[in-house]
Short mmCIF file of N, CA and C in Angstrom, two decimals:
data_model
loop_
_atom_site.label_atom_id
_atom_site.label_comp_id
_atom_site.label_asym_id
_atom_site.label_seq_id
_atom_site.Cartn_x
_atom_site.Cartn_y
_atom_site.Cartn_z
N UNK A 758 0.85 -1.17 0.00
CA UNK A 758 0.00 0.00 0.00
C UNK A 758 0.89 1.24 0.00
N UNK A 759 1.39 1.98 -1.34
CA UNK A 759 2.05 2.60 -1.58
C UNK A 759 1.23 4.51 -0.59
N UNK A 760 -0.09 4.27 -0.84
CA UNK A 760 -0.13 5.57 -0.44
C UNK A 760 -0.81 5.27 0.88
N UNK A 761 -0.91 4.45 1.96
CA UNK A 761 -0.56 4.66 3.18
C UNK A 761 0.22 3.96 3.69
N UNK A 762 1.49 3.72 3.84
CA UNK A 762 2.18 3.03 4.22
C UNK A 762 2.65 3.12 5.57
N UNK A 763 1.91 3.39 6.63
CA UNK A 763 1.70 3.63 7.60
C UNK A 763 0.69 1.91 8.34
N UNK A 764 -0.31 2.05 7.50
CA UNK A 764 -1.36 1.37 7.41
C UNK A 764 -1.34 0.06 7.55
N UNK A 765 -1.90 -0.52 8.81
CA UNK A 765 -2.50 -2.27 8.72
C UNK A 765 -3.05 -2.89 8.95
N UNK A 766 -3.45 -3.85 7.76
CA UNK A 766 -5.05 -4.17 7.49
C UNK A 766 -5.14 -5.26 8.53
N UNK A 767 -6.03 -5.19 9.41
CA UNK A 767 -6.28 -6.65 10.24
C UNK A 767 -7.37 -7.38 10.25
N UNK A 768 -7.10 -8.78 9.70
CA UNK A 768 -8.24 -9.85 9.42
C UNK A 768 -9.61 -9.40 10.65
N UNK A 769 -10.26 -9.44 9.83
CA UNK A 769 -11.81 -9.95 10.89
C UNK A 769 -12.17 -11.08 11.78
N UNK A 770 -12.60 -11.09 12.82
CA UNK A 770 -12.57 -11.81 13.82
C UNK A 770 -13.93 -11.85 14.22
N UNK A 771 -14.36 -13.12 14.86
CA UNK A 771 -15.52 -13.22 15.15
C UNK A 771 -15.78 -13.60 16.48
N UNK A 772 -16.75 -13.38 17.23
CA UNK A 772 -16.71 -14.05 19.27
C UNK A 772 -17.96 -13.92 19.54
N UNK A 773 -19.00 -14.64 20.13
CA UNK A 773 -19.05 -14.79 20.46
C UNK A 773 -19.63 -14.53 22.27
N UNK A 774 -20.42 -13.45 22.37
CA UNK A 774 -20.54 -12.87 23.90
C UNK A 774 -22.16 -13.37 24.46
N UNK A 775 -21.42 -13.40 25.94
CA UNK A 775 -22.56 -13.33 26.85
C UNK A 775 -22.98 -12.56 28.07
N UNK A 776 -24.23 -12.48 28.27
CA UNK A 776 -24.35 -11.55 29.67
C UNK A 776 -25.18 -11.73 30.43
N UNK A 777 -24.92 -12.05 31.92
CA UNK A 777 -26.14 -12.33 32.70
C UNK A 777 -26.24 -11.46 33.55
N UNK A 778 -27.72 -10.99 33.43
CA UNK A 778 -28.44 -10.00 34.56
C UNK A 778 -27.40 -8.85 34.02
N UNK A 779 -27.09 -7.95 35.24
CA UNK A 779 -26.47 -6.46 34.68
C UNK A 779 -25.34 -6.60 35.07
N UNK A 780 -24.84 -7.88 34.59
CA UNK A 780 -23.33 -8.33 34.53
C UNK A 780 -22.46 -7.65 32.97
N UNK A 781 -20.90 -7.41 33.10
CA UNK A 781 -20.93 -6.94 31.79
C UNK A 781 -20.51 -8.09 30.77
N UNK A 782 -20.65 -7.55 29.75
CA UNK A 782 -20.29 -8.83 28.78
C UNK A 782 -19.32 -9.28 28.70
N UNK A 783 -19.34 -10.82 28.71
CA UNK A 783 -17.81 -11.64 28.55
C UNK A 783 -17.94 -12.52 27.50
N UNK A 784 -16.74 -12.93 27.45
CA UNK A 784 -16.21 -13.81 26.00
C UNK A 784 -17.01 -15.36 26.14
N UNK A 785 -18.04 -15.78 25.47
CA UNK A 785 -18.40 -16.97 25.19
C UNK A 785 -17.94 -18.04 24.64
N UNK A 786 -16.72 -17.47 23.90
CA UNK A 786 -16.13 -18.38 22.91
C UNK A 786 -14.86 -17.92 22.35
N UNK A 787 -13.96 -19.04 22.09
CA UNK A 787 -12.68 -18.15 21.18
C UNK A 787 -13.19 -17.54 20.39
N UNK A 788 -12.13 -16.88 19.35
CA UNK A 788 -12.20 -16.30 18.32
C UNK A 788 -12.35 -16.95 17.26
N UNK A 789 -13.40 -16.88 16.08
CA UNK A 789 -13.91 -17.33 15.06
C UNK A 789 -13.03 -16.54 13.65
N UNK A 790 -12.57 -17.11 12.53
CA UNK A 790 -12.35 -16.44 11.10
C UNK A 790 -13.56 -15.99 10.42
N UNK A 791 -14.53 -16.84 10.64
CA UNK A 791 -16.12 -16.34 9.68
C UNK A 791 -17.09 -16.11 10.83
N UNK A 792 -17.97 -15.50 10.49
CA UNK A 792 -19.09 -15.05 11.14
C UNK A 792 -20.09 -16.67 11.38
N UNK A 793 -19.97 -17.36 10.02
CA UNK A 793 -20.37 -18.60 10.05
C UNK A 793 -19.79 -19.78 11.16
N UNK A 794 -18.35 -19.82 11.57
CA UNK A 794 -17.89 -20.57 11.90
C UNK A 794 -18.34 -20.12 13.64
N UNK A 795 -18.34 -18.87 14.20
CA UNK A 795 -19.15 -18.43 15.35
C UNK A 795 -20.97 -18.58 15.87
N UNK A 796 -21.28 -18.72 14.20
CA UNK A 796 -22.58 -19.12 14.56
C UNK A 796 -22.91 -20.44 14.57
N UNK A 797 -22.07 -21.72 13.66
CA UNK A 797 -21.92 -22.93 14.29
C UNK A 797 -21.78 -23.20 15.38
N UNK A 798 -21.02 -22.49 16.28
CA UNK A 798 -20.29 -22.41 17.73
C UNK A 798 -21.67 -22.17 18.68
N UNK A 799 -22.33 -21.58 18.20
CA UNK A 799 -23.36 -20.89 19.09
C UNK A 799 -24.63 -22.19 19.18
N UNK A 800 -24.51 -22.14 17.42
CA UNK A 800 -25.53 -23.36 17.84
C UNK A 800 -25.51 -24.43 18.43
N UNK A 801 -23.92 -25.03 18.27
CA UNK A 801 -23.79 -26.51 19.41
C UNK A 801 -24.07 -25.92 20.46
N UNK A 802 -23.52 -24.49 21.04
CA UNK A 802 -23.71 -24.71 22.59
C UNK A 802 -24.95 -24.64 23.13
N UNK A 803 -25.97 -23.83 22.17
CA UNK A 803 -27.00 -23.66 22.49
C UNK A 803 -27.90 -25.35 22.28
N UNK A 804 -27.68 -26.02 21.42
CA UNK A 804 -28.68 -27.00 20.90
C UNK A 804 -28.18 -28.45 21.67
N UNK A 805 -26.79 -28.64 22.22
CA UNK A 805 -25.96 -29.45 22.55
C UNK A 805 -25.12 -29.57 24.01
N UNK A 806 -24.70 -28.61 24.08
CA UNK A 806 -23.37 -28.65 25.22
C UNK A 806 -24.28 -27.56 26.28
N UNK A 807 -25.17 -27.10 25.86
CA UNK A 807 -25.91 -26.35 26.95
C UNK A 807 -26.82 -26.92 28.22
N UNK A 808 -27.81 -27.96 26.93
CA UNK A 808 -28.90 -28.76 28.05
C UNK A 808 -28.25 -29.71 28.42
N UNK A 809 -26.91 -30.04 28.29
CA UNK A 809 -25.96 -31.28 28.94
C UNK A 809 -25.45 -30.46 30.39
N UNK A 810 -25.35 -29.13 29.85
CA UNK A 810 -24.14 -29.14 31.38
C UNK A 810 -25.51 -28.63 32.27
N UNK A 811 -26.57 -28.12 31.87
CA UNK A 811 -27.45 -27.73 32.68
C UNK A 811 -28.19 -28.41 33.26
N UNK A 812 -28.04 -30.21 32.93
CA UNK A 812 -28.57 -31.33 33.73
C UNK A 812 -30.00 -31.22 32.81
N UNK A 813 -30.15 -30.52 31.93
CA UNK A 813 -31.45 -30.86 31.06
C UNK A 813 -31.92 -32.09 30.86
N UNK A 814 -30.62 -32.41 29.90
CA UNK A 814 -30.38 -33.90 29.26
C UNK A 814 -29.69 -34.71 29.41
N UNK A 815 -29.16 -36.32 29.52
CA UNK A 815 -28.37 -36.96 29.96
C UNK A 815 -27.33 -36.28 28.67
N UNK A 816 -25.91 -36.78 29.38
CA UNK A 816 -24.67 -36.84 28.48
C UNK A 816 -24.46 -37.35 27.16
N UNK A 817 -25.41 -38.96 27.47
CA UNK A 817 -25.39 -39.75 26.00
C UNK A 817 -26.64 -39.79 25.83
N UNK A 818 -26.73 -38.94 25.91
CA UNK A 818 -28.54 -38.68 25.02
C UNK A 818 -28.39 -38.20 23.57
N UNK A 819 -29.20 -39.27 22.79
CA UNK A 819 -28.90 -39.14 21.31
C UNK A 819 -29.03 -37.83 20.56
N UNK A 820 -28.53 -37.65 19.74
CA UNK A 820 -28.34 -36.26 19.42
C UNK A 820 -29.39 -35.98 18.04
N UNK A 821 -29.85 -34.69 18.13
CA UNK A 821 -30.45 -34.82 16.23
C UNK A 821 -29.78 -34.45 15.50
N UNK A 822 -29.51 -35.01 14.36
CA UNK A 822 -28.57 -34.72 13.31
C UNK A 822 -28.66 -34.06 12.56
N UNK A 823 -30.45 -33.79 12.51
CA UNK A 823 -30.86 -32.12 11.79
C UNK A 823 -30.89 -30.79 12.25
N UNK A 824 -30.41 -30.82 13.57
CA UNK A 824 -30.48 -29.83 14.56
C UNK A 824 -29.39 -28.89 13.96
N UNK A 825 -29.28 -27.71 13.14
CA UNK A 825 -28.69 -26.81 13.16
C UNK A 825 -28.45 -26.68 11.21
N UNK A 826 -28.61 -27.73 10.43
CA UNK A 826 -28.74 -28.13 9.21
C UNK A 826 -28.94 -27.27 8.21
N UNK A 827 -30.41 -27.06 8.67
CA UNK A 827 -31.45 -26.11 7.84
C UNK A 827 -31.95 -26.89 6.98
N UNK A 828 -32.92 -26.18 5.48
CA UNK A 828 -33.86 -27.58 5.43
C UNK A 828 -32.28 -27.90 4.30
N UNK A 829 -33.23 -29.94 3.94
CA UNK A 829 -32.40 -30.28 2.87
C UNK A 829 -32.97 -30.16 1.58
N UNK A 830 -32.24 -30.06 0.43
CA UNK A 830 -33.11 -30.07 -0.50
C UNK A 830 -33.57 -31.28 -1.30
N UNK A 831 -34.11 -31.89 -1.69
CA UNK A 831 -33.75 -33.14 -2.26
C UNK A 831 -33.67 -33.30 -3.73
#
């Protein structure tokens, strides 16, 4: 970059936050490259690793395999 060469460009990053009650926001998750790869993240924890640790659901409780998919086409 000849005419600012001062200048540097830094990749986009994606995370991830949470907040409970009038707590301030903290980091939910590492850092993501795509916006996509953070919203995968969100959905296991939300659809998966959430109602497990919250005693919802057992541990080996079968999982759905369409859960996060969207439709298919056929």
């Amino acid at each position: 970059m000849e005419s600012h060469p001062d200048v540097v460009l830094m990749p986009a990053a994606f995370l991830i936050v949470e907040r409970s009650g009038n707590e301030p926001w903290t980091p939910g998750s590492s850092l993501h490259a795509t916006a996509h790869d953070a919203r995968r993240t969100l959905v296991f924890a939300l659809t998966w690793m959430q109602p497990r640790t919250r005693g919802l659901i057992p541990y080996d409780a079968e999982t759905d395999k369409h859960v996060g998919k969207g439709k298919q086409s056929a």
